[in-house]
CSV table of C-alpha atoms in Angstrom, one decimal:
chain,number,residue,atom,x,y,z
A,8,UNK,CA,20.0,-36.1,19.6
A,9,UNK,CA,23.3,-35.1,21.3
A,10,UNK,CA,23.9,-32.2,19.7
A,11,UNK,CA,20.2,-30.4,19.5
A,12,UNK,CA,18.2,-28.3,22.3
A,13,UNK,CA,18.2,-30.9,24.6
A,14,UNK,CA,22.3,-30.3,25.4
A,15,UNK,CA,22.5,-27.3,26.8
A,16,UNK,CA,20.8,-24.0,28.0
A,17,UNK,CA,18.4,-22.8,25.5
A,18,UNK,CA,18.1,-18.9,24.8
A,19,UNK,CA,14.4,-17.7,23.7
A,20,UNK,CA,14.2,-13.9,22.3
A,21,UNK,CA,10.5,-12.9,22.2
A,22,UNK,CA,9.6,-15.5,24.5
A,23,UNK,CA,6.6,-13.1,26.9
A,24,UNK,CA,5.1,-13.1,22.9
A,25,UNK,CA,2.1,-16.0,21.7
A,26,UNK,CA,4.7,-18.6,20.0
A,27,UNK,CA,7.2,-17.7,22.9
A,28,UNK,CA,5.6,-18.9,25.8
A,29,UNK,CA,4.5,-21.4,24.0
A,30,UNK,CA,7.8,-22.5,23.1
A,31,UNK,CA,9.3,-22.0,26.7
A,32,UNK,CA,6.7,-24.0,27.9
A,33,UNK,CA,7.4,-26.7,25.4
A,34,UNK,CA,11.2,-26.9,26.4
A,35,UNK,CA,10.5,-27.0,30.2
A,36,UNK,CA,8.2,-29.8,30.0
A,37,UNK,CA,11.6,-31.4,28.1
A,38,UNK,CA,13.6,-30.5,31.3
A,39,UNK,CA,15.5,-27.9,29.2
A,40,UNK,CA,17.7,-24.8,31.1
A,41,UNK,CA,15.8,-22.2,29.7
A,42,UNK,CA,16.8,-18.3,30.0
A,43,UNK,CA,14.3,-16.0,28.2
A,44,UNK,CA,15.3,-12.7,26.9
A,45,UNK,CA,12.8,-9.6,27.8
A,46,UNK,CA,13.2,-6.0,27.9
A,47,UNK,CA,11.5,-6.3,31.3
A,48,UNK,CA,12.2,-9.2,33.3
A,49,UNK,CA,9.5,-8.4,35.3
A,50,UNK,CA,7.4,-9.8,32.8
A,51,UNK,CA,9.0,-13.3,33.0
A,52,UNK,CA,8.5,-13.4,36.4
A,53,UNK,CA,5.2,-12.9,35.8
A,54,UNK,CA,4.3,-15.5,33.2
A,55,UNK,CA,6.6,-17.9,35.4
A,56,UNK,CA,6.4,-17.3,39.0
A,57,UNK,CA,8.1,-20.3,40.3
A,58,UNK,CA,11.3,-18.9,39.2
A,59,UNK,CA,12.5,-22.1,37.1
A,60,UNK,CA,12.9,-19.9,33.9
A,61,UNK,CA,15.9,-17.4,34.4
A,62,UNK,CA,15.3,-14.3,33.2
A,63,UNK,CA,17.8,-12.1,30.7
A,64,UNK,CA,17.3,-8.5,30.6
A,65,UNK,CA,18.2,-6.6,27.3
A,66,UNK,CA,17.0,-5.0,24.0
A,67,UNK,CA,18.0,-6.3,20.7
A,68,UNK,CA,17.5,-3.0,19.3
A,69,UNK,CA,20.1,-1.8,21.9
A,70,UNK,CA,23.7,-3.7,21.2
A,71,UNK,CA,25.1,-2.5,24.5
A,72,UNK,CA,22.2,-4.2,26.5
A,73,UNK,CA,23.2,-7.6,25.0
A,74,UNK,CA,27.1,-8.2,25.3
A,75,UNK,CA,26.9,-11.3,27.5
A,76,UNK,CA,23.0,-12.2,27.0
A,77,UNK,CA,23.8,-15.4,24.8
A,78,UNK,CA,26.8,-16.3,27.9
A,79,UNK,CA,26.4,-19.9,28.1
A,80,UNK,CA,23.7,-20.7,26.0
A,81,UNK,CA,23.8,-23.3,23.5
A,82,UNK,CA,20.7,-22.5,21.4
A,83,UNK,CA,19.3,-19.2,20.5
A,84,UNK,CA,15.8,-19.5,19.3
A,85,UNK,CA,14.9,-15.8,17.9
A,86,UNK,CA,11.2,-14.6,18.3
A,87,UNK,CA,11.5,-10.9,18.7
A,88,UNK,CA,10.1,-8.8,16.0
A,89,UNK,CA,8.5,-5.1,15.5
A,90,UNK,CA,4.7,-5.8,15.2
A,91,UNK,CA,3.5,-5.9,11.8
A,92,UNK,CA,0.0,-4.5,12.2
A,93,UNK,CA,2.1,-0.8,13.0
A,94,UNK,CA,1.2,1.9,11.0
A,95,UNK,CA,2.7,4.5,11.1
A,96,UNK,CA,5.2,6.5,9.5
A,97,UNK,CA,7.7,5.6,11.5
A,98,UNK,CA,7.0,2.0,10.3
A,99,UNK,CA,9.8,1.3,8.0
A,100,UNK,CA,12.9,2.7,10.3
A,101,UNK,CA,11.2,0.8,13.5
A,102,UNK,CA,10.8,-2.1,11.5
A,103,UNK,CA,14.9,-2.1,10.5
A,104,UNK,CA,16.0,-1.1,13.8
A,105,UNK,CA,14.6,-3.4,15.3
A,106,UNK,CA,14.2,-7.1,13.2
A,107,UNK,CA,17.3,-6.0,11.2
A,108,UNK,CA,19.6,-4.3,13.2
A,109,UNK,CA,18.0,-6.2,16.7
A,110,UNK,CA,18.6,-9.2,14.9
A,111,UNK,CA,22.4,-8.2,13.6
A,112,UNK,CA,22.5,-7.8,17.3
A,113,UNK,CA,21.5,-11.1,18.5
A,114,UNK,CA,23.8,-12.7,15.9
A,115,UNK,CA,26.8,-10.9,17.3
A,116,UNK,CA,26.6,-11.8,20.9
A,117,UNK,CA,25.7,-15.3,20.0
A,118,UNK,CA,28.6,-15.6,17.9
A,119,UNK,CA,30.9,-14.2,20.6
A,120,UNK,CA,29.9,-16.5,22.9
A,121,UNK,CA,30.0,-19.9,20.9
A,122,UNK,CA,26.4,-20.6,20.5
A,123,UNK,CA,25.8,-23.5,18.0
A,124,UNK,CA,22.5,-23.2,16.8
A,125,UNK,CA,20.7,-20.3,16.1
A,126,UNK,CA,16.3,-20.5,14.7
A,127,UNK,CA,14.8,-17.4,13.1
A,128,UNK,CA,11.1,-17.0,12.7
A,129,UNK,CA,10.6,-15.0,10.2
A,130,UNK,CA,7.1,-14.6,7.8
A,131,UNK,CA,5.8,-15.4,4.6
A,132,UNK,CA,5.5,-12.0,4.5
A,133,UNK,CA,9.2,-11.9,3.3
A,134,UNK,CA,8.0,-14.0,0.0
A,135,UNK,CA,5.0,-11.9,-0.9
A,136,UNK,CA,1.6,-12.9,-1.4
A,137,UNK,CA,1.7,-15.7,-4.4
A,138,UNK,CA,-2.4,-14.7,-5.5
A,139,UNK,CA,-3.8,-18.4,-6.7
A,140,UNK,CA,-0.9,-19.7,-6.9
A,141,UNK,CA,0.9,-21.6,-4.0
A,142,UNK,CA,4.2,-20.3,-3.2
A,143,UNK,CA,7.4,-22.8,-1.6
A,144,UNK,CA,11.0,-22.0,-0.9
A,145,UNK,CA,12.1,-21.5,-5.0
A,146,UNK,CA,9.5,-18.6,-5.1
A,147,UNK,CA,10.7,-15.1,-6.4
A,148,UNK,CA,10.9,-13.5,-2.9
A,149,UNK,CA,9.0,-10.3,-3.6
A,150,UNK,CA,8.0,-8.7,-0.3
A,151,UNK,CA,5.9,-5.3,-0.4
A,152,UNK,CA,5.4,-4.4,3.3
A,153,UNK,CA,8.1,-2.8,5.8
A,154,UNK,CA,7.6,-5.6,7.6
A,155,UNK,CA,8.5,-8.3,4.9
A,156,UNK,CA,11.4,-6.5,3.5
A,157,UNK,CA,12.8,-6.3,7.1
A,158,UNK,CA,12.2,-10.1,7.9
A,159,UNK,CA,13.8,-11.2,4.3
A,160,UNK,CA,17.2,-9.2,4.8
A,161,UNK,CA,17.3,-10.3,8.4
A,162,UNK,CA,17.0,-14.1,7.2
A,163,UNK,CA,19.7,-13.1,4.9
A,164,UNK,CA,21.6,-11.9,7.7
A,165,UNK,CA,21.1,-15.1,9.5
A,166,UNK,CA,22.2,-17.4,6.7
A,167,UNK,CA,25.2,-15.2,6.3
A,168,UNK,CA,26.1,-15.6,10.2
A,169,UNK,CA,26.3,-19.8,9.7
A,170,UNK,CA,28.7,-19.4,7.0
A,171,UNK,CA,30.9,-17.2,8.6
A,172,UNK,CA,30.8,-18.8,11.9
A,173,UNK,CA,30.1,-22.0,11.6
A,174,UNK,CA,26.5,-21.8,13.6
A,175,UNK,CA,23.6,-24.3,12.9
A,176,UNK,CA,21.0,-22.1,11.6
A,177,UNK,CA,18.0,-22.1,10.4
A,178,UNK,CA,15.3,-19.8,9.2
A,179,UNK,CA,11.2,-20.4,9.7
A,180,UNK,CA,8.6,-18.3,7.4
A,181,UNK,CA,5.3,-18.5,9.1
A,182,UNK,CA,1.8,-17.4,7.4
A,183,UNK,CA,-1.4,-17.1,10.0
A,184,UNK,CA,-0.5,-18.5,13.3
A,185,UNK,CA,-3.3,-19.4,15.7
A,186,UNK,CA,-4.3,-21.6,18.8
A,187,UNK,CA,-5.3,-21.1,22.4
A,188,UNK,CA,-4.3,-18.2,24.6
A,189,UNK,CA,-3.7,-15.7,20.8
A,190,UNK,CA,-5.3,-12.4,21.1
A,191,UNK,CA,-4.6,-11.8,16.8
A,192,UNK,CA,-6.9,-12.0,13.9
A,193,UNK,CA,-8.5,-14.9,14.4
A,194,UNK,CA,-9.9,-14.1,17.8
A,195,UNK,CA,-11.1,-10.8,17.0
A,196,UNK,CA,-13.0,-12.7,14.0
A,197,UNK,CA,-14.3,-14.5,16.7
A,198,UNK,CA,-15.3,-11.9,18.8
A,199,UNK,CA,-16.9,-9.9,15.7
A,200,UNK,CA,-19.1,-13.0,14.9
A,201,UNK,CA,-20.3,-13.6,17.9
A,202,UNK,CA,-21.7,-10.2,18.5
A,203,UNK,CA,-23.1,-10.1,15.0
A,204,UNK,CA,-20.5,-7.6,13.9
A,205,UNK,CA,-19.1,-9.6,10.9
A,206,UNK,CA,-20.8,-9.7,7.5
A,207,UNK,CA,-21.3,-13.0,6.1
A,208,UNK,CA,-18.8,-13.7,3.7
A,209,UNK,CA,-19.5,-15.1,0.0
A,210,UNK,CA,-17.4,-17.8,-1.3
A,211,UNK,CA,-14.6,-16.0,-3.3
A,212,UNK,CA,-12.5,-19.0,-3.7
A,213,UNK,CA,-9.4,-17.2,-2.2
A,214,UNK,CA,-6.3,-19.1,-1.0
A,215,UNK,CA,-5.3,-18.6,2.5
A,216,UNK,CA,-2.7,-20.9,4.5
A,217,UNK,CA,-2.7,-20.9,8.3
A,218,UNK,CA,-1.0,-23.0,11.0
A,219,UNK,CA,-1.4,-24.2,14.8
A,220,UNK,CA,0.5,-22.8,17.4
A,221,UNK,CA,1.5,-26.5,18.3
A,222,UNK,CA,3.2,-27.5,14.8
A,223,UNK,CA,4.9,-24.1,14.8
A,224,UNK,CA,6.8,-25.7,18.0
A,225,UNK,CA,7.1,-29.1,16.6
A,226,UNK,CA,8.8,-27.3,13.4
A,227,UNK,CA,11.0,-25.3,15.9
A,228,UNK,CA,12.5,-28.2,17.5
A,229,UNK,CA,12.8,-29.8,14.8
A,230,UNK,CA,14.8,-27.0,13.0
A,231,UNK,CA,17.3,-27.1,16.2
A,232,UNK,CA,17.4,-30.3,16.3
A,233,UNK,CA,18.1,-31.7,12.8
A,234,UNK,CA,21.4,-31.8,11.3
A,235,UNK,CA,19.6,-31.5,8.0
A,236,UNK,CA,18.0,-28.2,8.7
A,237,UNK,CA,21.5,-26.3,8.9
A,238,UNK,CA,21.8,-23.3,6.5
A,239,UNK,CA,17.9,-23.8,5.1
A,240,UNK,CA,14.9,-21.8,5.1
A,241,UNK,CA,11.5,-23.4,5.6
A,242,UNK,CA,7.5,-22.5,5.3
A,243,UNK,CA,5.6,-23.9,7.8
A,244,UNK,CA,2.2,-24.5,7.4
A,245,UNK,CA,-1.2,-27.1,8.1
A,246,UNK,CA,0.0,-28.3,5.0
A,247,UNK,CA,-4.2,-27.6,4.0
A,248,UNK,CA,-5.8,-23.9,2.0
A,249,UNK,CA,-9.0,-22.2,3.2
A,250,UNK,CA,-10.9,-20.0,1.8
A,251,UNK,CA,-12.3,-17.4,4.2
A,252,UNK,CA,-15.5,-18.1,3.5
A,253,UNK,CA,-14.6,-21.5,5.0
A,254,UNK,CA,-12.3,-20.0,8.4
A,255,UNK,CA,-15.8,-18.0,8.7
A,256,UNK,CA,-18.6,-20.9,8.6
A,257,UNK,CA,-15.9,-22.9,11.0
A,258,UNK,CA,-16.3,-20.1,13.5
A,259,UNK,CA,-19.9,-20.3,13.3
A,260,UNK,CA,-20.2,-24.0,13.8
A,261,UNK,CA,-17.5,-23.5,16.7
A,262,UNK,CA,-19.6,-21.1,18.4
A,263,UNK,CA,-22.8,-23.3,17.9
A,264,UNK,CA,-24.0,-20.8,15.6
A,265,UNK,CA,-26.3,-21.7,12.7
A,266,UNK,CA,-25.2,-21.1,9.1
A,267,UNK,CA,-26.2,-17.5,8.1
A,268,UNK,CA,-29.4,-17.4,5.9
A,269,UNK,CA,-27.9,-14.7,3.7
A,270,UNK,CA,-24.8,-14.0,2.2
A,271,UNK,CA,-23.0,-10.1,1.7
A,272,UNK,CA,-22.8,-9.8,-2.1
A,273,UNK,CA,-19.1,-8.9,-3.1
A,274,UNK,CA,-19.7,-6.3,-5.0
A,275,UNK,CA,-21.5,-5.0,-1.9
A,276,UNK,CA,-18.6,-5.2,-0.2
A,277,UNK,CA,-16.5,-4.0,-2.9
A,278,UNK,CA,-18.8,-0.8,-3.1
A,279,UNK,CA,-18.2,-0.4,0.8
A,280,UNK,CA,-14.6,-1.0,0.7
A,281,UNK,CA,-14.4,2.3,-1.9
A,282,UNK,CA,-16.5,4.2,0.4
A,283,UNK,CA,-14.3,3.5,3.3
A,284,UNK,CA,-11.1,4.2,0.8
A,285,UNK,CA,-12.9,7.7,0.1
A,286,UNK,CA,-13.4,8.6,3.9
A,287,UNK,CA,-10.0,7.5,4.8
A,288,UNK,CA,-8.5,9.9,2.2
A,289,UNK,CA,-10.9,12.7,3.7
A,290,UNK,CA,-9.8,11.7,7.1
A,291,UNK,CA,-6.5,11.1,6.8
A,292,UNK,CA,-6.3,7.9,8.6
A,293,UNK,CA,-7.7,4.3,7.6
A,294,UNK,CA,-11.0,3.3,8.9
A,295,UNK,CA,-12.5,0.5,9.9
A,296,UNK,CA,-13.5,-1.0,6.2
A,297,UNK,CA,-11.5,0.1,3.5
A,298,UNK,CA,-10.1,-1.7,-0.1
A,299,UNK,CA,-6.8,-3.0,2.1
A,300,UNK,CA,-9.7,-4.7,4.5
A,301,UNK,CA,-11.1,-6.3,1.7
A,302,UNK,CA,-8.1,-7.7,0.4
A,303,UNK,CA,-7.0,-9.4,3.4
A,304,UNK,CA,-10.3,-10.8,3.3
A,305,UNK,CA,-10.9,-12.1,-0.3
A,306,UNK,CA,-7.0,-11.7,-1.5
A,307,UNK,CA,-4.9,-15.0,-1.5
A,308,UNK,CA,-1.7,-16.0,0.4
A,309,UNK,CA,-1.2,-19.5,0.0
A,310,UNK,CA,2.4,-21.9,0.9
A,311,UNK,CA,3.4,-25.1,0.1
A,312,UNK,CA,5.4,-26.8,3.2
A,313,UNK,CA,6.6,-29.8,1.0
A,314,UNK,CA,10.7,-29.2,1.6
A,315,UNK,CA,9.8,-29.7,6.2
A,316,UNK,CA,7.8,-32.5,5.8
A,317,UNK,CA,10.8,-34.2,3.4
A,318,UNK,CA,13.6,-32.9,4.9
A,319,UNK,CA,13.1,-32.7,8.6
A,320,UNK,CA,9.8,-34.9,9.4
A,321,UNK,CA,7.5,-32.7,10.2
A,322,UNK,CA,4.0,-33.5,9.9
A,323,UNK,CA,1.3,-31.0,11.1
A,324,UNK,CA,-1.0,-32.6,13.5
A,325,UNK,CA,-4.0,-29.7,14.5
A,326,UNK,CA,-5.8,-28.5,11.8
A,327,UNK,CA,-8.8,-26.0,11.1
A,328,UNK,CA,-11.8,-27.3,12.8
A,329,UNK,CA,-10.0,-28.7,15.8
A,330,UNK,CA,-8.3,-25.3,16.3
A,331,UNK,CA,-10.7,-23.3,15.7
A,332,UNK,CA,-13.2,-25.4,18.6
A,333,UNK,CA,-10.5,-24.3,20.9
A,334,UNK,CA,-10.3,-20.9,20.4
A,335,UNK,CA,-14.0,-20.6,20.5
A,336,UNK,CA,-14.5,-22.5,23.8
A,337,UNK,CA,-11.4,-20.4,25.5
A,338,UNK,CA,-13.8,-17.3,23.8
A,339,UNK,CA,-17.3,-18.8,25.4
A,340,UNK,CA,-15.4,-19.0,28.8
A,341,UNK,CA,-13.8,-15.8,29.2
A,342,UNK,CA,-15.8,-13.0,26.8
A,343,UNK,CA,-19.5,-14.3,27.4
A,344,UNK,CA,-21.6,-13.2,30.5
């Protein structure tokens, strides 16, 4: 299409992070003109040493660092974000300054110099966690982290940037993103089982929605690309729930590990969980088990991506097990003796 990423240089903020080099990579095998925004440019020559990636330097948390950043650049895909796992308390400011006001930023100098479209990826994390019910786009948006309350007003302030300027845009709410190359959660899950660090989980029945790395950039181009996308906001998932009782047995039969004979108790784990609660509160500090722990373990956060797949055609296309055998096989290669 004419008018979508393929027409012109393509600017991608957060593109050193997981989804962003994945993205940059997906847009130069499509021949695209590709400038990618970093605080340090030294770190995109780095990732891409041939030079055929132009680097931009600037800080969206920093206004003055990004008056011409967006200069000739068609499409602005938006990746940059303060890390959610922070905690400090300092959290809540860093998280404004920096995905509200960063992105305020970003819409400014795009809008000063004529970009068309403009893609935010934003979190599920703005909605709230829907329990055992499945949340989609007409969900009460209930956020109770710094983090979601940031990336809900700045969607808010991207929808309100197409109005007023006339800019294609488009925001994307992501749950659990995975694949090769990630360093996140589900590595470190990996990691843990394989040394015999993680417990063996009980089947709670909990509601978790994840996605590939891969259909996150098939729903970004898509978003850019389609008309129909303009002004919308859209949850992107596999389209499947797990429990994690399931993402743990996949990890086991990824690693070539047998099924565990035993299985933690919950209320063993609940018992623990108040006993790391207790020592936290003595401490000061969270430990390393502890009720919030738990919860992200047995709690539910499930999506419904009905409104993509009608609207725009997507269609996720790597699921659990598949995704999964890679990341354990990259794990096998590079962590074992």
């Amino acid at each position: 299409m004419s008018s979508g990423p393929d027409s012109g240089t393509v600017l991608v903020a957060g593109a050193t992070g997981f989804i962003g080099r994945k993205l940059v990579d997906a847009l130069h095998v499509r021949r695209r003109t590709i400038c990618a925004l970093a605080r340090d440019i030294s770190k995109i020559r780095s990732l891409w040493p041939q030079g055929d990636i132009a680097g931009r330097g600037g800080d969206i948390a920093n206004a003055e660092t990004l008056k011409d950043v967006c200069a000739g650049v068609h499409t602005v895909f938006h990746l940059a974000s303060y890390a959610e796992e922070a905690q400090f308390d300092e959290t809540e400011n860093l998280h404004w300054r920096v995905t509200v006001e960063g992105t305020r930023h970003l819409l400014e100098a795009a809008a000063r110099s004529g970009v068309k479209r403009f893609i935010y990826v934003s979190s599920v994390k703005a909605m709230g966690e829907g329990g055992e019910f499945c949340l989609d786009e007409s969900s009460l948006t209930e956020p109770v982290s710094p983090y979601g309350r940031a990336k809900l007003e700045a969607e808010g302030l991207v929808l309100e940037a197409g109005r007023k300027h006339g800019m294609h845009v488009c925001n994307l709410r992501l749950p659990l993103v995975y694949g090769r190359d990630n360093r996140g959660s589900v590595w470190r899950m990996i990691a843990a089982i394989d040394r015999g660090w993680f417990p063996p989980l009980p089947e709670t029945g909990n509601k978790r929605s994840m996605v590939h790395v891969d259909d996150v950039i098939q729903a970004l181009l898509l978003a850019a690309d389609n008309p129909a996308a303009r002004g919308h906001t859209y949850l992107v998932t596999d389209g499947q729930i797990y429990s994690t009782h399931q993402i743990y047995a996949g990890i086991r039969k990824a690693l070539g590990r047998p099924a565990p004979r035993w299985i933690f108790p919950i209320i063993l784990l609940r018992a623990a969980a108040r006993m790391g609660d207790m020592a936290g509160w003595i401490r000061g500090r969270s430990v390393v088990f502890d009720s919030g722990v738990l919860d992200k373990l047995t709690g539910s956060a499930c999506y419904r991506c009905e409104k993509i797949k009608t609207e725009l055609g997507y269609r996720p296309t790597l699921f659990l097990e598949d995704g999964l055998r890679e990341m354990a096989d990259e794990y096998k290669a590079t962590e074992r003796p």
